[in-house]
């Protein structure tokens, strides 16, 4: 840990789970904890052990399984809470007990019914009790942003004297503004005599939409730890979003002069896992991890990105886990984007053919929000263009089920009449099928996109399969129709491979 390194304290499994409708079972919490370990967060706040038997067990399991990362359990400044957290963290490699107590006048008067002197006494007592179990104790002054500055200084100084290694200054109800919050952090650094003995942490809520801005302002003012959640989930309007804070620090290193240990390429995978397991969908225009975060539809923007990515992108999509920039083709798209996509699909058009296709593309785009690859192939008449049958599907077989290893076998007929048979296993039947085709053709492809849609209605509907397959750095489209989706998948994949093989022959 260097002075320039910001500690990322992830509270997705504690504060994030408090989002209405986001309850997680034990196995789901452990699954997310494993992904957070891959993301390389510094601290995982695994839960609030005293709150329920389930939360106690999930903290215990995470403490047993996660190595190399601090695992924290939350506790009020009450002995039974601290005892429960200590038991849950017994097997942790790096246990931390996170003790909290409200300090603001409104909480003292209406929730706790206690005077300032009692608050200081309880805070110190809570830290001292936690230190009987672990060396790493964090203390949170709940509702710090609405606490009188002199009293906040008094409490922080007292808990550091008592042995707290981290003092957290939460904006519990999202009330602060960036300048105000930064001034609170600077005030603590300037006026708490023993502040050099502890890490200053910040924990911001998003009630006014300022959680990330407040957190970054605090970092600039000297905070060394940020408490945040994946996708910004949490109570009410949520918490500061981990992915936004991390990428702001990375992208604007020139301004913040700070860094993190986060493996940013795991951000998309982590975001999607949390979204799937909590059922809380990520809005399309969400920064960093939203579906539109690296998508461009304006023709001017698309043209700029094609010529030089940095014209309209300040981050590389690959850095956060996306495969590449997404150019969404629609009525605002220009010639350059349309021409680029045609080339990516593996086709060459004369200038005259391109102009006719572009005119038809604009006509269709006026009727549809988004023009897909299959629409483009229809526009350029791919159904009428002969795709050489270098490889033909003669037969296939699939074996799969809950207790069966997915296996697929294919028989292909080559141009010279020879038959090739291969059988492989995969993560699922389609994965196994495509691997068998790769083995039989000798042209390994990387599946980039796979879509199925019904062409007709009814249980015997015709199914249309579209695939995008990357071969040697180029993405080629394939399409096929059948009442058997497995067969359509194999033929669509072969359709793309045949295009590649034809280009190789030429």
CSV table of C-alpha atoms in Angstrom, one decimal:
chain,number,residue,atom,x,y,z
A,1,UNK,CA,0.0,0.0,0.0
A,2,UNK,CA,1.5,3.3,-1.1
A,3,UNK,CA,0.4,6.8,-0.1
A,4,UNK,CA,-1.0,7.2,-3.7
A,5,UNK,CA,-3.0,4.0,-3.6
A,6,UNK,CA,-6.8,4.3,-2.8
A,7,UNK,CA,-8.2,1.4,-0.8
A,8,UNK,CA,-11.3,0.1,-2.4
A,9,UNK,CA,-13.7,-1.1,0.3
A,10,UNK,CA,-16.6,-3.0,-1.4
A,11,UNK,CA,-19.9,-3.1,0.5
A,12,UNK,CA,-22.1,-4.7,-2.2
A,13,UNK,CA,-22.8,-7.6,0.0
A,14,UNK,CA,-23.8,-5.5,3.0
A,15,UNK,CA,-25.0,-2.0,2.1
A,16,UNK,CA,-25.7,-3.0,-1.5
A,17,UNK,CA,-27.9,-5.9,-0.5
A,18,UNK,CA,-30.0,-3.5,1.5
A,19,UNK,CA,-31.5,-2.3,-1.9
A,20,UNK,CA,-35.2,-3.2,-1.8
A,21,UNK,CA,-35.7,-6.4,-3.8
A,22,UNK,CA,-32.0,-7.2,-3.8
A,23,UNK,CA,-31.8,-9.9,-1.2
A,24,UNK,CA,-29.2,-12.6,-1.8
A,25,UNK,CA,-28.9,-16.1,-0.4
A,26,UNK,CA,-25.7,-17.5,1.0
A,27,UNK,CA,-24.5,-19.2,-2.2
A,28,UNK,CA,-25.1,-16.1,-4.2
A,29,UNK,CA,-23.2,-13.9,-1.7
A,30,UNK,CA,-20.3,-16.3,-1.9
A,31,UNK,CA,-20.4,-16.3,-5.7
A,32,UNK,CA,-20.2,-12.5,-5.8
A,33,UNK,CA,-17.4,-12.5,-3.1
A,34,UNK,CA,-15.3,-14.8,-5.4
A,35,UNK,CA,-15.8,-12.4,-8.3
A,36,UNK,CA,-14.9,-9.4,-6.1
A,37,UNK,CA,-11.7,-11.3,-5.3
A,38,UNK,CA,-11.0,-11.6,-9.0
A,39,UNK,CA,-11.7,-7.9,-9.3
A,40,UNK,CA,-9.0,-7.5,-6.6
A,41,UNK,CA,-10.9,-5.2,-4.2
A,42,UNK,CA,-8.9,-4.5,-1.0
A,43,UNK,CA,-11.8,-5.1,1.5
A,44,UNK,CA,-15.0,-7.1,1.2
A,45,UNK,CA,-17.7,-6.1,3.7
A,46,UNK,CA,-19.4,-9.5,3.7
A,47,UNK,CA,-22.5,-8.6,5.8
A,48,UNK,CA,-24.0,-7.7,9.2
A,49,UNK,CA,-23.5,-10.9,11.2
A,50,UNK,CA,-25.9,-10.2,14.1
A,51,UNK,CA,-28.7,-9.2,11.8
A,52,UNK,CA,-29.8,-12.8,10.9
A,53,UNK,CA,-28.5,-16.4,11.0
A,54,UNK,CA,-28.2,-16.3,7.2
A,55,UNK,CA,-26.0,-13.2,7.2
A,56,UNK,CA,-23.9,-14.7,10.0
A,57,UNK,CA,-23.4,-17.9,7.9
A,58,UNK,CA,-22.6,-16.0,4.7
A,59,UNK,CA,-20.0,-13.9,6.5
A,60,UNK,CA,-18.5,-17.1,7.9
A,61,UNK,CA,-18.3,-18.8,4.5
A,62,UNK,CA,-16.8,-15.8,2.8
A,63,UNK,CA,-14.3,-15.5,5.7
A,64,UNK,CA,-13.3,-19.1,5.2
A,65,UNK,CA,-13.1,-19.1,1.4
A,66,UNK,CA,-11.6,-15.7,0.5
A,67,UNK,CA,-7.9,-15.4,0.8
A,68,UNK,CA,-5.5,-12.5,0.4
A,69,UNK,CA,-8.3,-9.9,0.9
A,70,UNK,CA,-9.6,-8.3,4.1
A,71,UNK,CA,-13.1,-9.5,5.0
A,72,UNK,CA,-15.1,-7.2,7.2
A,73,UNK,CA,-18.2,-7.7,9.3
A,74,UNK,CA,-20.4,-4.8,10.4
A,75,UNK,CA,-21.4,-4.2,14.0
A,76,UNK,CA,-23.1,-1.5,16.0
A,77,UNK,CA,-21.1,-0.2,19.0
A,78,UNK,CA,-22.8,-2.9,21.0
A,79,UNK,CA,-21.0,-5.9,22.6
A,80,UNK,CA,-23.4,-8.5,21.2
A,81,UNK,CA,-22.9,-7.2,17.7
A,82,UNK,CA,-19.2,-7.1,18.0
A,83,UNK,CA,-19.1,-10.6,19.5
A,84,UNK,CA,-21.2,-11.9,16.6
A,85,UNK,CA,-18.9,-10.3,14.0
A,86,UNK,CA,-15.9,-11.8,15.7
A,87,UNK,CA,-17.3,-15.3,15.6
A,88,UNK,CA,-18.3,-15.0,12.0
A,89,UNK,CA,-14.8,-13.8,11.1
A,90,UNK,CA,-12.8,-16.4,13.0
A,91,UNK,CA,-11.5,-18.2,9.9
A,92,UNK,CA,-10.7,-15.0,7.9
A,93,UNK,CA,-7.1,-14.6,6.8
A,94,UNK,CA,-7.5,-10.8,7.2
A,95,UNK,CA,-10.5,-10.1,9.5
A,96,UNK,CA,-11.8,-6.5,10.1
A,97,UNK,CA,-14.6,-5.5,12.5
A,98,UNK,CA,-16.4,-2.4,11.3
A,99,UNK,CA,-18.1,-0.7,14.2
A,100,UNK,CA,-20.5,2.2,13.7
A,101,UNK,CA,-22.4,4.7,15.8
A,102,UNK,CA,-24.4,7.8,14.8
A,103,UNK,CA,-22.9,11.1,15.7
A,104,UNK,CA,-25.2,13.8,14.2
A,105,UNK,CA,-27.5,15.9,16.4
A,106,UNK,CA,-30.6,14.6,14.7
A,107,UNK,CA,-29.6,11.0,15.3
A,108,UNK,CA,-28.5,11.7,18.9
A,109,UNK,CA,-31.8,13.5,19.7
A,110,UNK,CA,-34.4,11.3,17.9
A,111,UNK,CA,-32.8,7.8,17.4
A,112,UNK,CA,-30.3,7.2,20.1
A,113,UNK,CA,-31.6,9.6,22.8
A,114,UNK,CA,-28.0,10.2,24.0
A,115,UNK,CA,-25.8,13.1,24.9
A,116,UNK,CA,-22.5,13.8,23.2
A,117,UNK,CA,-20.5,12.5,26.1
A,118,UNK,CA,-22.3,9.1,26.0
A,119,UNK,CA,-21.6,8.9,22.2
A,120,UNK,CA,-17.9,9.4,22.7
A,121,UNK,CA,-17.9,6.8,25.6
A,122,UNK,CA,-19.8,4.2,23.5
A,123,UNK,CA,-17.6,4.7,20.5
A,124,UNK,CA,-14.4,4.2,22.4
A,125,UNK,CA,-15.8,1.2,24.3
A,126,UNK,CA,-16.9,-0.4,21.0
A,127,UNK,CA,-13.5,0.0,19.4
A,128,UNK,CA,-11.8,-1.3,22.5
A,129,UNK,CA,-14.1,-4.4,22.6
A,130,UNK,CA,-13.5,-5.1,18.9
A,131,UNK,CA,-9.7,-5.0,19.5
A,132,UNK,CA,-10.0,-7.9,21.8
A,133,UNK,CA,-10.7,-10.0,18.7
A,134,UNK,CA,-8.9,-8.4,15.8
A,135,UNK,CA,-6.1,-6.0,15.1
A,136,UNK,CA,-7.9,-4.3,12.3
A,137,UNK,CA,-10.9,-2.2,13.5
A,138,UNK,CA,-12.7,0.5,11.5
A,139,UNK,CA,-15.0,3.0,13.1
A,140,UNK,CA,-17.8,4.8,11.3
A,141,UNK,CA,-19.3,8.1,12.5
A,142,UNK,CA,-22.8,7.5,11.0
A,143,UNK,CA,-24.3,10.7,9.4
A,144,UNK,CA,-20.9,12.4,9.7
A,145,UNK,CA,-21.8,15.0,7.0
A,146,UNK,CA,-24.6,16.4,9.3
A,147,UNK,CA,-22.5,16.2,12.5
A,148,UNK,CA,-21.2,19.4,14.1
A,149,UNK,CA,-17.5,19.8,12.9
A,150,UNK,CA,-16.1,20.2,16.4
A,151,UNK,CA,-17.9,17.1,17.7
A,152,UNK,CA,-16.9,15.1,14.7
A,153,UNK,CA,-13.2,16.0,15.4
A,154,UNK,CA,-13.7,15.0,19.0
A,155,UNK,CA,-15.1,11.5,18.2
A,156,UNK,CA,-12.6,10.8,15.5
A,157,UNK,CA,-9.7,11.7,17.8
A,158,UNK,CA,-11.1,9.5,20.6
A,159,UNK,CA,-11.6,6.4,18.5
A,160,UNK,CA,-8.1,6.7,17.0
A,161,UNK,CA,-6.7,6.9,20.5
A,162,UNK,CA,-8.7,3.8,21.3
A,163,UNK,CA,-7.0,1.9,18.5
A,164,UNK,CA,-9.2,2.3,15.3
A,165,UNK,CA,-7.0,1.9,12.3
A,166,UNK,CA,-9.6,3.3,9.9
A,167,UNK,CA,-12.1,6.1,10.5
A,168,UNK,CA,-15.0,6.3,8.1
A,169,UNK,CA,-16.8,9.6,7.5
A,170,UNK,CA,-20.1,8.7,5.9
A,171,UNK,CA,-22.5,10.9,4.0
A,172,UNK,CA,-25.2,8.5,5.2
A,173,UNK,CA,-28.2,10.3,3.6
A,174,UNK,CA,-26.5,11.8,0.5
A,175,UNK,CA,-26.9,15.3,1.9
A,176,UNK,CA,-23.4,16.6,1.3
A,177,UNK,CA,-22.1,18.5,-1.8
A,178,UNK,CA,-18.6,18.0,-3.2
A,179,UNK,CA,-17.0,21.2,-1.9
A,180,UNK,CA,-18.6,20.8,1.6
A,181,UNK,CA,-17.6,17.1,1.8
A,182,UNK,CA,-14.0,17.9,0.8
A,183,UNK,CA,-13.9,20.6,3.5
A,184,UNK,CA,-14.9,18.1,6.1
A,185,UNK,CA,-12.1,15.8,5.1
A,186,UNK,CA,-9.6,18.7,5.1
A,187,UNK,CA,-10.9,19.8,8.5
A,188,UNK,CA,-10.2,16.4,10.0
A,189,UNK,CA,-6.7,16.2,8.5
A,190,UNK,CA,-5.9,19.7,9.9
A,191,UNK,CA,-7.5,19.4,13.3
A,192,UNK,CA,-7.4,15.8,14.5
A,193,UNK,CA,-4.1,15.6,16.3
A,194,UNK,CA,-3.6,11.8,15.8
A,195,UNK,CA,-5.0,11.6,12.3
A,196,UNK,CA,-1.7,10.3,10.9
A,197,UNK,CA,-2.3,7.1,12.9
A,198,UNK,CA,-5.4,6.1,10.9
A,199,UNK,CA,-6.8,5.8,7.4
A,200,UNK,CA,-9.6,8.3,6.5
A,201,UNK,CA,-12.4,6.5,4.7
A,202,UNK,CA,-15.5,7.9,2.9
A,203,UNK,CA,-18.9,6.3,2.3
A,204,UNK,CA,-21.3,8.3,0.2
A,205,UNK,CA,-25.0,7.7,-0.7
A,206,UNK,CA,-26.6,9.0,-3.8
A,207,UNK,CA,-29.8,10.7,-2.7
A,208,UNK,CA,-28.9,13.9,-4.6
A,209,UNK,CA,-27.0,12.0,-7.3
A,210,UNK,CA,-23.6,13.2,-5.9
A,211,UNK,CA,-22.2,10.0,-4.3
A,212,UNK,CA,-19.4,9.6,-6.8
A,213,UNK,CA,-18.7,13.3,-7.1
A,214,UNK,CA,-18.5,13.5,-3.3
A,215,UNK,CA,-16.2,10.5,-3.0
A,216,UNK,CA,-13.8,11.8,-5.7
A,217,UNK,CA,-13.8,15.3,-4.0
A,218,UNK,CA,-12.9,13.5,-0.7
A,219,UNK,CA,-10.1,11.7,-2.4
A,220,UNK,CA,-8.7,14.9,-3.7
A,221,UNK,CA,-8.9,16.3,-0.2
A,222,UNK,CA,-6.9,13.4,1.2
A,223,UNK,CA,-9.2,10.5,1.9
A,224,UNK,CA,-7.4,7.1,1.5
A,225,UNK,CA,-10.3,4.6,1.4
A,226,UNK,CA,-13.5,4.7,-0.5
A,227,UNK,CA,-16.5,2.5,0.4
A,228,UNK,CA,-18.7,1.7,-2.7
A,229,UNK,CA,-20.8,-0.9,-4.4
A,230,UNK,CA,-21.0,-2.6,-7.8
A,231,UNK,CA,-23.5,-0.8,-10.0
A,232,UNK,CA,-24.0,1.7,-7.2
A,233,UNK,CA,-26.7,-0.4,-5.6
A,234,UNK,CA,-27.7,0.3,-2.0
A,235,UNK,CA,-30.3,1.9,0.3
A,236,UNK,CA,-32.7,4.3,-1.4
A,237,UNK,CA,-31.0,5.9,-4.4
A,238,UNK,CA,-27.9,3.7,-3.8
A,239,UNK,CA,-24.2,4.1,-3.0
A,240,UNK,CA,-21.2,5.5,-4.8
A,241,UNK,CA,-20.6,3.2,-7.8
A,242,UNK,CA,-17.3,1.3,-7.5
A,243,UNK,CA,-16.8,1.2,-11.3
A,244,UNK,CA,-17.2,4.9,-11.8
A,245,UNK,CA,-14.8,5.8,-9.0
A,246,UNK,CA,-12.1,3.4,-10.1
A,247,UNK,CA,-12.3,4.4,-13.8
A,248,UNK,CA,-12.4,8.1,-12.9
A,249,UNK,CA,-9.2,7.6,-10.9
A,250,UNK,CA,-7.6,5.6,-13.7
A,251,UNK,CA,-8.7,7.8,-16.6
A,252,UNK,CA,-7.9,11.1,-14.8
A,253,UNK,CA,-4.7,10.0,-13.1
A,254,UNK,CA,-3.3,13.4,-14.3
A,255,UNK,CA,-5.8,15.1,-12.0
A,256,UNK,CA,-6.2,12.8,-9.0
A,257,UNK,CA,-2.6,11.4,-8.9
A,258,UNK,CA,-4.0,8.3,-7.3
A,259,UNK,CA,-4.3,4.6,-8.3
A,260,UNK,CA,-6.1,1.4,-7.2
A,261,UNK,CA,-5.4,-2.3,-7.3
A,262,UNK,CA,-8.6,-3.1,-9.2
A,263,UNK,CA,-8.3,-5.4,-12.2
A,264,UNK,CA,-10.5,-3.2,-14.4
A,265,UNK,CA,-11.1,-5.8,-17.1
A,266,UNK,CA,-13.2,-7.7,-14.5
A,267,UNK,CA,-15.7,-4.7,-14.1
A,268,UNK,CA,-18.2,-5.8,-16.8
A,269,UNK,CA,-18.2,-9.4,-15.5
A,270,UNK,CA,-18.7,-8.3,-11.9
A,271,UNK,CA,-21.4,-5.8,-12.9
A,272,UNK,CA,-23.4,-8.4,-14.8
A,273,UNK,CA,-23.1,-11.0,-12.1
A,274,UNK,CA,-24.4,-8.6,-9.4
A,275,UNK,CA,-27.2,-7.5,-11.8
A,276,UNK,CA,-28.2,-11.1,-12.5
A,277,UNK,CA,-28.2,-12.3,-8.9
A,278,UNK,CA,-29.9,-9.2,-7.4
A,279,UNK,CA,-32.4,-8.8,-10.2
A,280,UNK,CA,-31.5,-5.1,-10.3
A,281,UNK,CA,-31.0,-4.2,-14.0
A,282,UNK,CA,-28.3,-1.7,-15.0
A,283,UNK,CA,-29.7,1.2,-17.0
A,284,UNK,CA,-28.5,1.4,-20.6
A,285,UNK,CA,-26.8,4.7,-20.2
A,286,UNK,CA,-25.1,3.9,-16.9
A,287,UNK,CA,-21.5,5.1,-16.9
A,288,UNK,CA,-18.8,2.4,-17.5
A,289,UNK,CA,-21.0,-0.7,-17.3
A,290,UNK,CA,-24.2,0.3,-19.1
A,291,UNK,CA,-25.0,-1.2,-22.5
A,292,UNK,CA,-24.6,2.2,-24.2
A,293,UNK,CA,-21.4,3.2,-22.3
A,294,UNK,CA,-19.3,2.5,-25.4
A,295,UNK,CA,-22.0,2.6,-28.1
A,296,UNK,CA,-22.2,5.3,-30.7
A,297,UNK,CA,-25.2,6.0,-33.0
A,298,UNK,CA,-24.6,9.5,-34.3
A,299,UNK,CA,-23.1,9.5,-37.7
A,300,UNK,CA,-20.6,12.2,-36.8
A,301,UNK,CA,-19.5,10.3,-33.7
A,302,UNK,CA,-19.2,7.0,-35.6
A,303,UNK,CA,-17.1,8.6,-38.3
A,304,UNK,CA,-14.8,10.1,-35.6
A,305,UNK,CA,-14.4,6.9,-33.7
A,306,UNK,CA,-13.7,4.9,-36.9
A,307,UNK,CA,-10.9,7.4,-37.8
A,308,UNK,CA,-9.5,7.8,-34.3
A,309,UNK,CA,-11.1,6.2,-31.2
A,310,UNK,CA,-10.1,9.0,-28.8
A,311,UNK,CA,-12.2,11.5,-30.7
A,312,UNK,CA,-15.3,10.3,-28.7
A,313,UNK,CA,-14.0,7.7,-26.3
A,314,UNK,CA,-11.9,8.7,-23.2
A,315,UNK,CA,-11.5,5.0,-22.1
A,316,UNK,CA,-10.9,1.8,-24.0
A,317,UNK,CA,-13.9,-0.6,-23.8
A,318,UNK,CA,-11.4,-3.5,-23.5
A,319,UNK,CA,-10.1,-1.9,-20.2
A,320,UNK,CA,-13.4,-2.5,-18.4
A,321,UNK,CA,-14.2,-5.9,-20.0
A,322,UNK,CA,-16.1,-5.1,-23.2
A,323,UNK,CA,-14.8,-6.7,-26.4
A,324,UNK,CA,-14.9,-3.5,-28.5
A,325,UNK,CA,-16.7,-0.3,-29.3
A,326,UNK,CA,-20.2,-0.8,-30.5
A,327,UNK,CA,-21.4,1.2,-33.5
A,328,UNK,CA,-25.2,1.1,-33.4
A,329,UNK,CA,-26.5,1.4,-36.9
A,330,UNK,CA,-29.6,3.5,-37.2
A,331,UNK,CA,-31.1,6.6,-39.0
A,332,UNK,CA,-28.3,8.8,-37.7
A,333,UNK,CA,-25.5,6.6,-39.0
A,334,UNK,CA,-23.3,7.8,-41.9
A,335,UNK,CA,-21.6,6.1,-44.8
A,336,UNK,CA,-18.4,5.4,-43.0
A,337,UNK,CA,-20.0,3.4,-40.3
A,338,UNK,CA,-22.2,1.4,-42.8
A,339,UNK,CA,-19.2,0.7,-45.0
A,340,UNK,CA,-17.1,-0.4,-42.0
A,341,UNK,CA,-19.8,-2.8,-40.8
A,342,UNK,CA,-20.2,-4.4,-44.3
A,343,UNK,CA,-16.5,-5.0,-44.4
A,344,UNK,CA,-16.6,-6.5,-40.8
A,345,UNK,CA,-19.3,-8.9,-42.1
A,346,UNK,CA,-16.9,-10.1,-44.7
A,347,UNK,CA,-18.3,-8.5,-47.9
A,348,UNK,CA,-17.0,-6.2,-50.6
A,349,UNK,CA,-19.2,-4.0,-52.6
A,350,UNK,CA,-18.5,-1.8,-55.6
A,351,UNK,CA,-19.1,1.9,-55.2
A,352,UNK,CA,-22.3,1.7,-57.2
A,353,UNK,CA,-23.5,-1.3,-55.1
A,354,UNK,CA,-22.6,0.5,-51.9
A,355,UNK,CA,-24.6,3.6,-52.8
A,356,UNK,CA,-27.7,1.5,-53.6
A,357,UNK,CA,-27.3,-0.4,-50.4
A,358,UNK,CA,-26.8,2.8,-48.3
A,359,UNK,CA,-29.9,4.3,-49.8
A,360,UNK,CA,-31.9,1.2,-48.8
A,361,UNK,CA,-30.3,1.2,-45.4
A,362,UNK,CA,-31.5,4.7,-44.7
A,363,UNK,CA,-35.0,3.7,-45.8
A,364,UNK,CA,-35.1,0.8,-43.4
A,365,UNK,CA,-33.4,2.9,-40.6
A,366,UNK,CA,-36.3,5.3,-40.7
A,367,UNK,CA,-38.6,2.5,-39.7
A,368,UNK,CA,-36.5,0.7,-37.2
A,369,UNK,CA,-34.6,1.9,-34.1
A,370,UNK,CA,-31.6,-0.3,-34.9
A,371,UNK,CA,-30.5,-2.0,-38.0
A,372,UNK,CA,-29.1,-5.4,-37.3
A,373,UNK,CA,-26.5,-7.4,-39.2
A,374,UNK,CA,-29.2,-9.7,-40.7
A,375,UNK,CA,-30.9,-6.6,-42.1
A,376,UNK,CA,-27.7,-5.4,-43.6
A,377,UNK,CA,-27.1,-8.8,-45.2
A,378,UNK,CA,-30.7,-8.7,-46.6
A,379,UNK,CA,-30.0,-5.2,-47.9
A,380,UNK,CA,-26.9,-6.2,-49.9
A,381,UNK,CA,-28.7,-9.3,-51.2
A,382,UNK,CA,-26.8,-11.9,-49.3
A,383,UNK,CA,-29.6,-14.4,-49.7
A,384,UNK,CA,-29.0,-14.2,-53.5
A,385,UNK,CA,-25.2,-14.3,-53.2
A,386,UNK,CA,-23.8,-17.7,-53.6
A,387,UNK,CA,-21.9,-18.9,-50.6
A,388,UNK,CA,-19.6,-21.8,-51.7
A,389,UNK,CA,-20.4,-25.0,-49.9
A,390,UNK,CA,-16.9,-26.0,-49.1
A,391,UNK,CA,-18.2,-27.8,-46.0
A,392,UNK,CA,-21.7,-29.3,-46.0
A,393,UNK,CA,-23.5,-30.6,-42.9
A,394,UNK,CA,-24.4,-34.3,-43.4
A,395,UNK,CA,-25.5,-35.1,-39.9
A,396,UNK,CA,-25.1,-34.1,-36.2
A,397,UNK,CA,-25.8,-35.6,-32.8
A,398,UNK,CA,-26.2,-33.9,-29.4
A,399,UNK,CA,-26.1,-35.4,-25.9
A,400,UNK,CA,-26.8,-33.1,-22.9
A,401,UNK,CA,-28.8,-33.0,-19.7
A,402,UNK,CA,-28.5,-32.1,-16.0
A,403,UNK,CA,-26.2,-35.0,-15.2
A,404,UNK,CA,-24.6,-35.4,-18.7
A,405,UNK,CA,-21.4,-33.8,-20.1
A,406,UNK,CA,-22.6,-31.8,-23.1
A,407,UNK,CA,-21.3,-33.7,-26.2
A,408,UNK,CA,-21.7,-33.0,-29.9
A,409,UNK,CA,-20.8,-34.9,-33.0
A,410,UNK,CA,-20.8,-33.7,-36.6
A,411,UNK,CA,-20.3,-35.3,-40.0
A,412,UNK,CA,-19.2,-32.8,-42.8
A,413,UNK,CA,-18.9,-33.4,-46.5
A,414,UNK,CA,-15.9,-31.8,-48.2
A,415,UNK,CA,-15.7,-30.5,-51.7
A,416,UNK,CA,-13.9,-33.6,-52.9
A,417,UNK,CA,-16.7,-35.8,-51.5
A,418,UNK,CA,-14.8,-37.0,-48.4
A,419,UNK,CA,-16.6,-37.2,-45.1
A,420,UNK,CA,-15.2,-36.0,-41.9
A,421,UNK,CA,-16.5,-37.0,-38.4
A,422,UNK,CA,-15.6,-35.5,-35.1
A,423,UNK,CA,-17.1,-35.5,-31.6
A,424,UNK,CA,-16.2,-33.1,-28.8
A,425,UNK,CA,-17.5,-31.9,-25.4
A,426,UNK,CA,-18.2,-28.3,-24.4
A,427,UNK,CA,-19.7,-26.0,-21.7
A,428,UNK,CA,-23.1,-26.6,-23.3
A,429,UNK,CA,-24.5,-28.3,-26.5
A,430,UNK,CA,-24.0,-25.3,-28.7
A,431,UNK,CA,-20.4,-24.8,-27.5
A,432,UNK,CA,-19.7,-28.5,-28.1
A,433,UNK,CA,-21.3,-28.3,-31.5
A,434,UNK,CA,-19.2,-25.3,-32.7
A,435,UNK,CA,-16.0,-26.9,-31.3
A,436,UNK,CA,-16.8,-30.1,-33.4
A,437,UNK,CA,-17.2,-27.9,-36.5
A,438,UNK,CA,-13.9,-26.1,-35.8
A,439,UNK,CA,-12.2,-29.5,-35.5
A,440,UNK,CA,-13.7,-30.8,-38.7
A,441,UNK,CA,-13.0,-27.7,-40.8
A,442,UNK,CA,-9.6,-26.8,-39.4
A,443,UNK,CA,-10.8,-23.2,-39.2
A,444,UNK,CA,-11.1,-22.2,-35.5
A,445,UNK,CA,-13.6,-19.5,-34.9
A,446,UNK,CA,-14.4,-17.4,-31.9
A,447,UNK,CA,-18.1,-16.8,-31.4
A,448,UNK,CA,-18.8,-13.1,-30.9
A,449,UNK,CA,-22.6,-13.1,-31.1
A,450,UNK,CA,-25.4,-15.7,-31.2
A,451,UNK,CA,-29.1,-14.8,-31.8
A,452,UNK,CA,-32.2,-16.9,-32.3
A,453,UNK,CA,-35.6,-15.7,-33.3
A,454,UNK,CA,-38.8,-17.3,-34.4
A,455,UNK,CA,-39.7,-16.7,-38.1
A,456,UNK,CA,-43.2,-18.2,-37.8
A,457,UNK,CA,-45.6,-18.7,-34.9
A,458,UNK,CA,-46.6,-21.9,-33.2
A,459,UNK,CA,-44.7,-24.7,-31.4
A,460,UNK,CA,-43.3,-25.9,-34.8
A,461,UNK,CA,-42.0,-22.4,-35.6
A,462,UNK,CA,-39.1,-21.9,-38.0
A,463,UNK,CA,-36.1,-20.7,-36.1
A,464,UNK,CA,-33.6,-18.3,-37.6
A,465,UNK,CA,-30.1,-18.3,-36.1
A,466,UNK,CA,-27.6,-15.5,-36.7
A,467,UNK,CA,-24.0,-15.8,-35.6
A,468,UNK,CA,-21.0,-13.5,-35.7
A,469,UNK,CA,-17.7,-15.5,-35.7
A,470,UNK,CA,-14.3,-14.0,-35.4
A,471,UNK,CA,-11.6,-15.7,-37.5
A,472,UNK,CA,-8.1,-14.2,-37.9
A,473,UNK,CA,-9.2,-10.9,-36.5
A,474,UNK,CA,-12.2,-10.5,-38.8
A,475,UNK,CA,-15.8,-10.9,-37.8
A,476,UNK,CA,-18.0,-12.9,-40.3
A,477,UNK,CA,-21.7,-13.3,-40.1
A,478,UNK,CA,-23.6,-16.5,-40.7
A,479,UNK,CA,-27.3,-17.3,-41.0
A,480,UNK,CA,-29.5,-20.3,-41.3
A,481,UNK,CA,-33.2,-21.3,-40.8
A,482,UNK,CA,-34.7,-24.6,-39.6
A,483,UNK,CA,-37.4,-25.9,-37.3
A,484,UNK,CA,-34.5,-27.6,-35.4
A,485,UNK,CA,-32.6,-24.8,-33.6
A,486,UNK,CA,-29.6,-27.1,-33.1
A,487,UNK,CA,-29.4,-27.8,-36.8
A,488,UNK,CA,-29.9,-24.1,-37.6
A,489,UNK,CA,-27.1,-23.2,-35.2
A,490,UNK,CA,-24.7,-25.7,-36.9
A,491,UNK,CA,-25.7,-24.4,-40.4
A,492,UNK,CA,-25.4,-20.8,-39.4
A,493,UNK,CA,-21.9,-21.4,-38.0
A,494,UNK,CA,-20.9,-23.3,-41.1
A,495,UNK,CA,-22.3,-20.5,-43.3
A,496,UNK,CA,-19.8,-18.1,-41.7
A,497,UNK,CA,-16.9,-20.7,-41.9
A,498,UNK,CA,-17.7,-21.3,-45.6
A,499,UNK,CA,-17.3,-17.6,-46.2
A,500,UNK,CA,-13.9,-17.6,-44.5
A,501,UNK,CA,-12.9,-20.7,-46.5
A,502,UNK,CA,-14.0,-19.2,-49.8
A,503,UNK,CA,-11.9,-16.0,-49.0
A,504,UNK,CA,-8.9,-18.2,-48.2
A,505,UNK,CA,-9.3,-20.1,-51.5
A,506,UNK,CA,-9.3,-16.8,-53.4
